[in-house]
Short mmCIF file of C-alpha atoms in Angstrom, two decimals:
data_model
loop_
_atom_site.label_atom_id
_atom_site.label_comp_id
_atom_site.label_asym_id
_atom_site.label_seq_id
_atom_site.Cartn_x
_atom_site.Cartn_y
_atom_site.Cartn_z
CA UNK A 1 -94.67 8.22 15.36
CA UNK A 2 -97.47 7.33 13.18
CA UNK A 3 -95.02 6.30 9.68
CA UNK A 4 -92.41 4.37 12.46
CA UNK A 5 -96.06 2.84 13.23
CA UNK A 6 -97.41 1.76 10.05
CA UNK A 7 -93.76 0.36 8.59
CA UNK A 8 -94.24 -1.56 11.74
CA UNK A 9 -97.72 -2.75 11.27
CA UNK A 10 -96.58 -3.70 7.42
CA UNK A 11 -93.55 -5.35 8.91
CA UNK A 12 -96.08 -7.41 10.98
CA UNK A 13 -98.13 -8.28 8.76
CA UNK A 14 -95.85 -9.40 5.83
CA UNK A 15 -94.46 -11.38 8.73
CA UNK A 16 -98.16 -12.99 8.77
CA UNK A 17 -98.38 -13.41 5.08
CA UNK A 18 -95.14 -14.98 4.48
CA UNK A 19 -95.47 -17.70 6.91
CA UNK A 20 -99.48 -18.55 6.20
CA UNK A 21 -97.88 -18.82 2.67
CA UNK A 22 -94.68 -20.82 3.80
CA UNK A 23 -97.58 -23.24 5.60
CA UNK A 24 -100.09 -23.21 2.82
CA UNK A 25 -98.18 -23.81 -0.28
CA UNK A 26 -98.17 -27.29 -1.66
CA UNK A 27 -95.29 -27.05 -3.82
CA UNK A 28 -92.02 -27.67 -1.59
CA UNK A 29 -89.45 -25.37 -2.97
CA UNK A 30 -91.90 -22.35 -2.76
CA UNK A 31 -92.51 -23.34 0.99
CA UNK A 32 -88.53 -23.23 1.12
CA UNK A 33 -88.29 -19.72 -0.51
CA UNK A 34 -91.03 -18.57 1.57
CA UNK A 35 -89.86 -19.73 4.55
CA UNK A 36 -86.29 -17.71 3.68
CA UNK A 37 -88.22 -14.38 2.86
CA UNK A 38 -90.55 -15.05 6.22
CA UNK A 39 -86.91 -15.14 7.64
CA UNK A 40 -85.35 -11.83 6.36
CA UNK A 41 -88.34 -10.14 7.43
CA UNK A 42 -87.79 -11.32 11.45
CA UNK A 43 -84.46 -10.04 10.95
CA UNK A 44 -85.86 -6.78 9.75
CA UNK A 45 -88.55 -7.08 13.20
CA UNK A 46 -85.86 -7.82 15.86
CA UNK A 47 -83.81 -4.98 14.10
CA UNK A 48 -86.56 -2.68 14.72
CA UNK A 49 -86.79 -4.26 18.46
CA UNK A 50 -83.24 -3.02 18.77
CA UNK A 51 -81.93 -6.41 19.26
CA UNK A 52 -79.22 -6.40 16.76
CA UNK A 53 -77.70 -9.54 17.81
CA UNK A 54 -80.70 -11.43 17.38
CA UNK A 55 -81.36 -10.25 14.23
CA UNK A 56 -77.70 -10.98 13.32
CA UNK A 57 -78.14 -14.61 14.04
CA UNK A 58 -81.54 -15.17 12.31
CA UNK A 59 -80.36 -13.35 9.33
CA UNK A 60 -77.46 -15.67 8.76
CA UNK A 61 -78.71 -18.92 10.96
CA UNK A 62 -82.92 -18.65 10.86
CA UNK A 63 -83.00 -17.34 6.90
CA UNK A 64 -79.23 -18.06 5.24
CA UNK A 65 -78.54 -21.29 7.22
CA UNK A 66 -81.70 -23.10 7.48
CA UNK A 67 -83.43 -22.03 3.89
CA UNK A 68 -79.82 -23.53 1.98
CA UNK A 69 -80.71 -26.82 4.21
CA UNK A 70 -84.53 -26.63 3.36
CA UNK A 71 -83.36 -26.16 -0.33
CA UNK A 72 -80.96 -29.11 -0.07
CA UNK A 73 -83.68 -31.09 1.59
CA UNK A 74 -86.16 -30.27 -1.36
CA UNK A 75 -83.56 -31.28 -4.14
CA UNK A 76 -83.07 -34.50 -1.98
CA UNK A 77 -86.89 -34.97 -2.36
CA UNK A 78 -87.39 -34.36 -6.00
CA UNK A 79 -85.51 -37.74 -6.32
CA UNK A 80 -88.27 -39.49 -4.40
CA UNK A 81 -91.39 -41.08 -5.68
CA UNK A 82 -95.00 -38.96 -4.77
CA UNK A 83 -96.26 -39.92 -1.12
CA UNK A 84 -99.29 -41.66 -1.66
CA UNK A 85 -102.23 -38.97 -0.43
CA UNK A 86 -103.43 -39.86 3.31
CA UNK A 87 -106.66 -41.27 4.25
CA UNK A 88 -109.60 -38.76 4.25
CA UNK A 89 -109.65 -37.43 8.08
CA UNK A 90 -113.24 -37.91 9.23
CA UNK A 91 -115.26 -35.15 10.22
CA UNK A 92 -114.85 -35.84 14.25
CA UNK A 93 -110.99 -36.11 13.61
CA UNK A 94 -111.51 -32.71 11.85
CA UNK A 95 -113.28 -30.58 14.55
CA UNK A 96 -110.89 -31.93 17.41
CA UNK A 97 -108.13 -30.74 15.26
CA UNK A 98 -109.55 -27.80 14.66
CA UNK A 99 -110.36 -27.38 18.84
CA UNK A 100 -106.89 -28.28 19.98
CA UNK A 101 -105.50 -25.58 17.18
CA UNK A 102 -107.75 -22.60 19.04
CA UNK A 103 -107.09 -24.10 22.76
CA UNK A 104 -103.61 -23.66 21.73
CA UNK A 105 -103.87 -20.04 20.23
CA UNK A 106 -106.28 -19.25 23.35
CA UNK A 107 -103.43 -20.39 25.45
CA UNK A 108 -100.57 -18.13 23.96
CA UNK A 109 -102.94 -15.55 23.69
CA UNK A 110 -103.82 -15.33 27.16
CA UNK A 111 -100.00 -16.17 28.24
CA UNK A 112 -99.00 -13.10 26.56
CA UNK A 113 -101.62 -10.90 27.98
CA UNK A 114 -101.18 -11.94 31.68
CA UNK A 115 -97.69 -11.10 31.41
CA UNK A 116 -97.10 -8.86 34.72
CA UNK A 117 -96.78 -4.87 34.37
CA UNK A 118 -93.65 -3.90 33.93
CA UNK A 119 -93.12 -7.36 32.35
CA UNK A 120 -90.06 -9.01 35.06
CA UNK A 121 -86.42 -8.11 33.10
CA UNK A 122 -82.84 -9.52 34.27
CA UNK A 123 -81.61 -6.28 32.49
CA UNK A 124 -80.29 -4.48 35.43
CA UNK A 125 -78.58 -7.07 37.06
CA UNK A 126 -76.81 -7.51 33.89
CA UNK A 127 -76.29 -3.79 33.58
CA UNK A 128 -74.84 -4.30 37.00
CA UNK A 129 -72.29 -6.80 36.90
CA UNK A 130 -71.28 -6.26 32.90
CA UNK A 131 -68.02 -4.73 34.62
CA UNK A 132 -67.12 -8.33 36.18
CA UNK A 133 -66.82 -10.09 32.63
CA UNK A 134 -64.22 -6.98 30.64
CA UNK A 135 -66.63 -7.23 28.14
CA UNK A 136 -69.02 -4.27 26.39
CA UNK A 137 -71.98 -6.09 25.11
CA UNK A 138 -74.12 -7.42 27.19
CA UNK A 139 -75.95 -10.22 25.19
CA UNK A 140 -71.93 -11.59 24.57
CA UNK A 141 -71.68 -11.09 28.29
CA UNK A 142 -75.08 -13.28 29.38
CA UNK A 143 -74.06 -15.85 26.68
CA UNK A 144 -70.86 -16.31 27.42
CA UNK A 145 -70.70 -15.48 31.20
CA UNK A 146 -73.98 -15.42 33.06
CA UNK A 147 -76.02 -18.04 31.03
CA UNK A 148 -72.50 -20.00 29.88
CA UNK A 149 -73.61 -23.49 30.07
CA UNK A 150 -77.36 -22.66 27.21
CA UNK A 151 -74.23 -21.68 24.79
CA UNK A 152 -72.44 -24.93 25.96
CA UNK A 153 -75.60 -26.89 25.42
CA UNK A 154 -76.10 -25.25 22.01
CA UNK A 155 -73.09 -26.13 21.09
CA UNK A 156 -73.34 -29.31 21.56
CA UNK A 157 -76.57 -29.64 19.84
CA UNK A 158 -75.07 -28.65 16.41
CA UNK A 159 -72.26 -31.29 16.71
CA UNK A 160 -75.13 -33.68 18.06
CA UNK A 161 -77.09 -33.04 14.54
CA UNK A 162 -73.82 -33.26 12.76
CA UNK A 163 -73.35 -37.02 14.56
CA UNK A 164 -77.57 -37.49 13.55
CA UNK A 165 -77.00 -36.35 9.69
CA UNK A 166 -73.67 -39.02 9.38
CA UNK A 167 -76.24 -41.73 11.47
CA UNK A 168 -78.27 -41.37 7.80
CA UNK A 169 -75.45 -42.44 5.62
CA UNK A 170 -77.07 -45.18 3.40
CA UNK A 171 -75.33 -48.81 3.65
CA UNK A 172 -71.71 -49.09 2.16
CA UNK A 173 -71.13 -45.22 2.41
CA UNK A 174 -69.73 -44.72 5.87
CA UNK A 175 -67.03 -43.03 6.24
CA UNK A 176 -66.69 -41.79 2.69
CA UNK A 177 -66.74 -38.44 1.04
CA UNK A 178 -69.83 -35.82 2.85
CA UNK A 179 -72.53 -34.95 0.22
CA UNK A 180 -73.60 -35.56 -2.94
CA UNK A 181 -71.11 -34.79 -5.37
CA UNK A 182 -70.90 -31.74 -7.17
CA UNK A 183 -70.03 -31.12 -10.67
CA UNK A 184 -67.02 -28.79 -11.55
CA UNK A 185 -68.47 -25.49 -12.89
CA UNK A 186 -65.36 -23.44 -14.52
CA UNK A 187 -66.82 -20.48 -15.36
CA UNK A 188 -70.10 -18.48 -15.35
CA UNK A 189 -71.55 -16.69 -11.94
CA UNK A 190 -71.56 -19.66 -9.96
CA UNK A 191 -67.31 -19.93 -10.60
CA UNK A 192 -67.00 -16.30 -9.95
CA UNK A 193 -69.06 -15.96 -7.21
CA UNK A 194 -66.73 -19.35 -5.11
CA UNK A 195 -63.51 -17.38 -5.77
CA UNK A 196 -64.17 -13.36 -5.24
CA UNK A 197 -66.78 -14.14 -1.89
CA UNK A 198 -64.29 -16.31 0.23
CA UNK A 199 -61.16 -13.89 0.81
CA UNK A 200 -64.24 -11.00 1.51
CA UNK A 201 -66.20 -13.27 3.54
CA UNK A 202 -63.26 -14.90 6.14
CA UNK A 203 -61.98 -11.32 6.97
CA UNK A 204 -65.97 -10.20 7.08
CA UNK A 205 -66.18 -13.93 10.11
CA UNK A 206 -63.17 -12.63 11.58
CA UNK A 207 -64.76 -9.23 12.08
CA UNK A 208 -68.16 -10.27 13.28
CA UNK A 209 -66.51 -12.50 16.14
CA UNK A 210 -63.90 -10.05 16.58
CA UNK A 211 -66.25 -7.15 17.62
CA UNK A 212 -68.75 -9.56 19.56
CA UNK A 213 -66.87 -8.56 22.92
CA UNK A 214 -68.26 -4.79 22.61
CA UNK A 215 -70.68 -4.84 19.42
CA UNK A 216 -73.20 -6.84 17.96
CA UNK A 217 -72.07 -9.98 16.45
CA UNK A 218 -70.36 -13.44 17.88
CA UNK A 219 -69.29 -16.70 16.92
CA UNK A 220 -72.76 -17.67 15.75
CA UNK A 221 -73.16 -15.48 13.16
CA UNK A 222 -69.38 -15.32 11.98
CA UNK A 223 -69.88 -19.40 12.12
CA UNK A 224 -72.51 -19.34 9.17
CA UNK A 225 -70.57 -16.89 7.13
CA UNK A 226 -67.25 -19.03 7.95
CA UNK A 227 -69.63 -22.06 6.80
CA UNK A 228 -71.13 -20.38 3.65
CA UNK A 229 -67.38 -19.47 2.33
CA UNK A 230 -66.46 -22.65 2.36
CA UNK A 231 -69.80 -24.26 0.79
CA UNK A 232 -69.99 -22.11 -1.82
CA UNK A 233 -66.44 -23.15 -3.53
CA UNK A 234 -67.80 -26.79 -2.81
CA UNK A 235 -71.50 -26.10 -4.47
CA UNK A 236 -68.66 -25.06 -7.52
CA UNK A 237 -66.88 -27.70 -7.10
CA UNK A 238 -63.89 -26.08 -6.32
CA UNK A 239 -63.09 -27.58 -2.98
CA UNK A 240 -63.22 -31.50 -2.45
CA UNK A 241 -66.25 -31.84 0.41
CA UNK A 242 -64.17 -33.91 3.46
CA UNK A 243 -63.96 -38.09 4.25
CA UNK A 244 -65.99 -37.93 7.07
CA UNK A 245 -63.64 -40.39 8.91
CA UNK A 246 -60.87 -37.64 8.67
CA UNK A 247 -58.98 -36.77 11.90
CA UNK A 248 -58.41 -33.14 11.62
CA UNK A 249 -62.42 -33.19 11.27
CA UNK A 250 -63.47 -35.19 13.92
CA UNK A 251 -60.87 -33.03 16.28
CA UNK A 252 -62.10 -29.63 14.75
CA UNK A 253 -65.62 -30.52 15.36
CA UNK A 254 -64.90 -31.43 19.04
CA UNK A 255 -62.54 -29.17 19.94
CA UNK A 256 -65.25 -25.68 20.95
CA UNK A 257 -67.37 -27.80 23.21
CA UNK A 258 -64.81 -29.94 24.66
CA UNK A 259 -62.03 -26.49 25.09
CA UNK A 260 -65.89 -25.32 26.86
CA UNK A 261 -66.35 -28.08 29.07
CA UNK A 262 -62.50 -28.44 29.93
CA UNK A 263 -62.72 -24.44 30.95
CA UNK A 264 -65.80 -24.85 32.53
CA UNK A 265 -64.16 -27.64 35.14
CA UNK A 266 -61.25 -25.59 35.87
CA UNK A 267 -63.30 -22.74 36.96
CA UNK A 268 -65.26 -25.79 39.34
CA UNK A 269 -61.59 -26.53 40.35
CA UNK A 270 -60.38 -23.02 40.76
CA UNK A 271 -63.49 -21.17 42.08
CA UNK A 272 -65.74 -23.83 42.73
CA UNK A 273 -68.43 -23.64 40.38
CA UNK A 274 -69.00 -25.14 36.82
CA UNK A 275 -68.16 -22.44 34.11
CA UNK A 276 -67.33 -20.26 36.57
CA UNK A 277 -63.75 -17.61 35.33
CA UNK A 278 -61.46 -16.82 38.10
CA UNK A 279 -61.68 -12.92 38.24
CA UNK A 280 -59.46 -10.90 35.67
CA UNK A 281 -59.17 -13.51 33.07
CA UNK A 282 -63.13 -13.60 32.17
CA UNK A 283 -62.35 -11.74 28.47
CA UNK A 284 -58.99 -13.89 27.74
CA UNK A 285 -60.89 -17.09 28.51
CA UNK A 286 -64.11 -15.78 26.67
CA UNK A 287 -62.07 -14.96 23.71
CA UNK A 288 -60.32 -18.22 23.86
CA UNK A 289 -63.66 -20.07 23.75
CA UNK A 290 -65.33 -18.40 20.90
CA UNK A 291 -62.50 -18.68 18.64
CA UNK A 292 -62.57 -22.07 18.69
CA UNK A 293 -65.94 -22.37 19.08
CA UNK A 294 -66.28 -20.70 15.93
CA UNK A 295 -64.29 -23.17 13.92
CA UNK A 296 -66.39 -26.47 15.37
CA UNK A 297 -69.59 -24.66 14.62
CA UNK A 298 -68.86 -23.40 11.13
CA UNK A 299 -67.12 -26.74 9.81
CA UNK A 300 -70.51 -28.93 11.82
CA UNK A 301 -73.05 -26.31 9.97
CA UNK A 302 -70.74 -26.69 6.73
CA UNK A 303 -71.53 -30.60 7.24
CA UNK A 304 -74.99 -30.23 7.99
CA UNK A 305 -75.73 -28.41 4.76
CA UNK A 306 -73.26 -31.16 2.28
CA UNK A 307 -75.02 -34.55 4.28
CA UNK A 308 -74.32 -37.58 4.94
CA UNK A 309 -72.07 -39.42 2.65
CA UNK A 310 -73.22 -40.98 -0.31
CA UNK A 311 -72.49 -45.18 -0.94
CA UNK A 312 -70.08 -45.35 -3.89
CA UNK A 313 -71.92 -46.22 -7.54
CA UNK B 1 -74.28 22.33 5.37
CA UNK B 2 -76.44 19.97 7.07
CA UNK B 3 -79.22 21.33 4.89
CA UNK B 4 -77.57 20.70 1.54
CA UNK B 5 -76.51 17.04 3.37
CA UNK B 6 -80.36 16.68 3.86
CA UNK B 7 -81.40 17.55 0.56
CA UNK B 8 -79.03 15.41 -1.00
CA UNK B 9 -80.04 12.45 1.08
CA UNK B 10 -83.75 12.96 0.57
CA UNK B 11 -83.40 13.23 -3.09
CA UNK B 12 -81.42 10.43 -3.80
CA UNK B 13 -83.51 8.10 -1.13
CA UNK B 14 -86.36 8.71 -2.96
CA UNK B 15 -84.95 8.43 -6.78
CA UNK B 16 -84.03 5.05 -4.93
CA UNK B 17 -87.48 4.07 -3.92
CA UNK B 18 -88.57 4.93 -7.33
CA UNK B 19 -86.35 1.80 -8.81
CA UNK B 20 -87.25 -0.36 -5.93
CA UNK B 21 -91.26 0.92 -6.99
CA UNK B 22 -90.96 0.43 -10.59
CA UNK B 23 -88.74 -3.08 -10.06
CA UNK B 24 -91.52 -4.56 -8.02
CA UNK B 25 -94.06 -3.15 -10.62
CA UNK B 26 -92.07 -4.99 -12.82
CA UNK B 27 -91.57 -8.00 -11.13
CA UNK B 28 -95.10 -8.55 -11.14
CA UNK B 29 -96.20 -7.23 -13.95
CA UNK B 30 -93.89 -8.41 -16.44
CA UNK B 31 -94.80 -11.27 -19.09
CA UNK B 32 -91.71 -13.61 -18.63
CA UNK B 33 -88.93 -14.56 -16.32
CA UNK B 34 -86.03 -12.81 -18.58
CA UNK B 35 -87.61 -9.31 -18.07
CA UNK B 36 -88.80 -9.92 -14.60
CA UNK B 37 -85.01 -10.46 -13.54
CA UNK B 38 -83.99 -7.37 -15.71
CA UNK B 39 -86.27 -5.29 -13.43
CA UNK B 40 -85.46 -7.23 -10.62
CA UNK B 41 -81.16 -6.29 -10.89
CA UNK B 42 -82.14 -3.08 -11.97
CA UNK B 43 -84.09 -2.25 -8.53
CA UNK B 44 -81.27 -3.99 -6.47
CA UNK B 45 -78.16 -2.42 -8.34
CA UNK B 46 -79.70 1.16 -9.20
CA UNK B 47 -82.32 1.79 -6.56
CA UNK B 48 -79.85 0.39 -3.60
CA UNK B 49 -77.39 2.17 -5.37
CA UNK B 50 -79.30 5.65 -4.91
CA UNK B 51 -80.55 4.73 -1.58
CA UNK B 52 -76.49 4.49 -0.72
CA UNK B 53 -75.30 7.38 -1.85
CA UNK B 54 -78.48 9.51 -0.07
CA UNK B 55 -77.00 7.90 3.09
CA UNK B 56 -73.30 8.66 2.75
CA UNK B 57 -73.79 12.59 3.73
CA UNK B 58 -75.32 11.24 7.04
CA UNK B 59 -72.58 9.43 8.01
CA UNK B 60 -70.37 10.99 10.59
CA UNK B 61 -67.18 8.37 10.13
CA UNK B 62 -65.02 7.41 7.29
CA UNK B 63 -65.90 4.05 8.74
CA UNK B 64 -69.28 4.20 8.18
CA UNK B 65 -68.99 5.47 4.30
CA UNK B 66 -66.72 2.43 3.55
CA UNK B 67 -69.02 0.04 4.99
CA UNK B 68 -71.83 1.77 3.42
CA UNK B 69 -70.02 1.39 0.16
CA UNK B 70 -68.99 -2.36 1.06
CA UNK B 71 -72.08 -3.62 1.38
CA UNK B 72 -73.57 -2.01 -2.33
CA UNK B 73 -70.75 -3.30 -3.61
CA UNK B 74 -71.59 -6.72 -2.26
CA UNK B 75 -75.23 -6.62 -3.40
CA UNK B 76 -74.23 -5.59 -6.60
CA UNK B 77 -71.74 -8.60 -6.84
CA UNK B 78 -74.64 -11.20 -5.19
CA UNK B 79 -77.67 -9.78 -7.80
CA UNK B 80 -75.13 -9.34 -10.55
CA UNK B 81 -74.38 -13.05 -10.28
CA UNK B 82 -77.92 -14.38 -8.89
CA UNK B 83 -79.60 -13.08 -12.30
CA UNK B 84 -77.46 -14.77 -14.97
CA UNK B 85 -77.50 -18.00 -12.59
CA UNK B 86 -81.68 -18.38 -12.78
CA UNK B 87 -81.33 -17.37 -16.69
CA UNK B 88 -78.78 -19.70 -16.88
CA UNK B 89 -81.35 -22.38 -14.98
CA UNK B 90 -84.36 -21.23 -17.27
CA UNK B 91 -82.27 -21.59 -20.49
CA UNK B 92 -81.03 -24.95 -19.88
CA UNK B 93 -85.03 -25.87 -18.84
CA UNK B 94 -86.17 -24.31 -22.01
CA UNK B 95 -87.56 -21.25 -21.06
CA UNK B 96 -85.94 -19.06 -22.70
CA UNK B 97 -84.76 -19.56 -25.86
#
């Protein structure tokens, strides 16, 4: 009880640390690694919540994911002159900063504590109709059954950032080559690293989705390490980055949320409701969706991470 | 049996925190970045290493000692290749020479 309690309490307050740190620094790549560390360590706190999906996902979207796009953003940066420092904020400007930051810590503060006793849970009804959907985990069951059309909205959002990353392609550059190009390293860790992780890392993707029906895991997670196989042969310079105009792109990126939305009609055809599975083929149509899913979110967070195209020099 | 198991796993755990302890030590207490990343593979490939093979008698599955074994392995591969890639970095910057 009391060592569970204190690795708890250090858990917590690394947590703390990390992201005053991440917030604090000045220098951007140590906000970057920061912010990567601060996200290992959630990972560790859902863990220890016994929510192994979500810990799953921020491992390999919140820390892996996002920190290799903060690091790409910094190295973008480093190419840009200094911002020129902001005026002085006067000392008025100051304290009503300073009052809307505690009204707003106040307000969380008290949100949290007037939470109702036992604190209201959709747990049981879950529990209760996990048999309808042929599937074993529950959090796969409420993201793919119950609360379908978040996962179709999420969805969508990645290929809408995807579409918002190509809007910044600089004049002359559309529809060329994504990313900045990367120089061919032919030996050395980096070299080693692009050719023994990929054949380990696909079959590790296929088994993460795989086993989301009745285990931790989903098309989330196995979507970043699909995505990270494939950019780190391209970081080497291994494997030519795509034209972004290609059409086996475009249709890979489109195909999970349109194969969602296409399901989702039949089911307001066949049992008259959006997203709705006629009974008995629930897992077959799940199973259908993630798969593809998987392959339209691991190419769009592939893109997100190599940018928009660069104008030819 | 499960005694022995016990023994073996406690022992090894804590040879493995010992690394992990005397990595960080060195981490932080070390004068430059070329002996901060030797203690810094040394905690992830020995200390995890220990900390593995402590946890392999409580496993109750073949599965679960592969996969154990897997991800060391992995680690191993990851630090083995992360530490010559910043000392490549730092040479090419000038820092070490």
């Amino acid at each position: 009880m009391i060592p569970a309690l204190a690795a708890d309490g250090l858990l917590a307050a690394g947590i703390l640390a990390l992201a005053l740190g991440c917030v604090a620094t000045r220098r951007a790549f140590a906000s970057a690694a920061l912010f990567i560390a601060y996200g290992l360590l959630l990972a560790l706190a859902w863990a220890r919540l016994d929510a192994p999906d979500v810990a799953l996902t921020e491992a390999s979207i919140g820390a892996g994911l996002s920190g290799v796009l903060l690091l790409g953003g910094v190295r973008r940066l480093e190419g840009l002159a200094e911002p020129s420092p902001d005026a002085e904020t006067g000392p008025l400007l100051t304290i009503l900063i300073g009052i809307g930051c505690a009204a707003l810590t106040v307000a969380i503060g008290a949100a949290v504590l007037l939470l109702p006793d036992p604190t209201p849970s959709l747990a049981p009804q879950v529990a209760a109709n996990l048999a309808t959907t042929d599937l074993g985990n529950p959090v796969t069951a409420v993201l793919m059954s119950f609360r379908a059309l978040d996962t179709l909205l999420e969805s969508a959002v990645v290929l809408l950032a995807v579409v918002c990353v190509w809007a910044l392609t600089p004049e002359g550059g559309w529809g060329g080559v994504a990313g900045l190009r990367q120089p061919v390293v032919r030996d050395g860790p980096l070299a080693l690293l692009a050719r023994v992780l990929p054949p380990l890392g696909i079959v590790i993707a296929i088994h993460i989705l795989w086993v989301g029906a009745d285990a931790p895991g989903g098309k989330f997670q196995a979507a970043a390490v699909l995505a990270a196989m494939w950019l780190m042969p391209w970081m080497a310079g291994l494997a030519p980055a795509p034209r972004i105009d290609a059409r086996w792109l475009r249709l890979v990126l489109a195909a999970g949320p349109a194969l969602f939305i296409l399901i989702g009609l039949g089911g307001a055809l066949a049992e008259g409701a959006f997203l709705a599975y006629p009974p008995g083929w629930a897992k077959p149509l799940i199973l259908a969706i993630e798969i593809v899913l998987t392959a339209s979110i691991a190419v769009a967070l592939a893109l997100l991470v190599m940018g928009p195209p660069e104008p030819p020099r | 049996m499960s005694l022995l198991a016990d023994g073996v796993t406690i022992l090894c755990v804590l040879a493995g925190l010992v690394f992990f302890a005397a990595g960080t030590v060195g981490l932080l207490r070390f004068p430059d970045t070329a002996s901060r990343l030797h203690a810094l593979t040394k905690a992830d490939h020995l200390g995890l290493g220990l900390v593995v093979l402590g946890l392999l008698p409580q496993m109750d599955s073949l599965a679960g000692i592969l996969r154990l074994l897997a991800f060391w392995a992995l680690v191993l591969l990851a630090s083995a290749a992360t530490g010559p890639m910043i000392a490549r970095l730092l040479r090419r910057q000038g820092g070490i020479t």
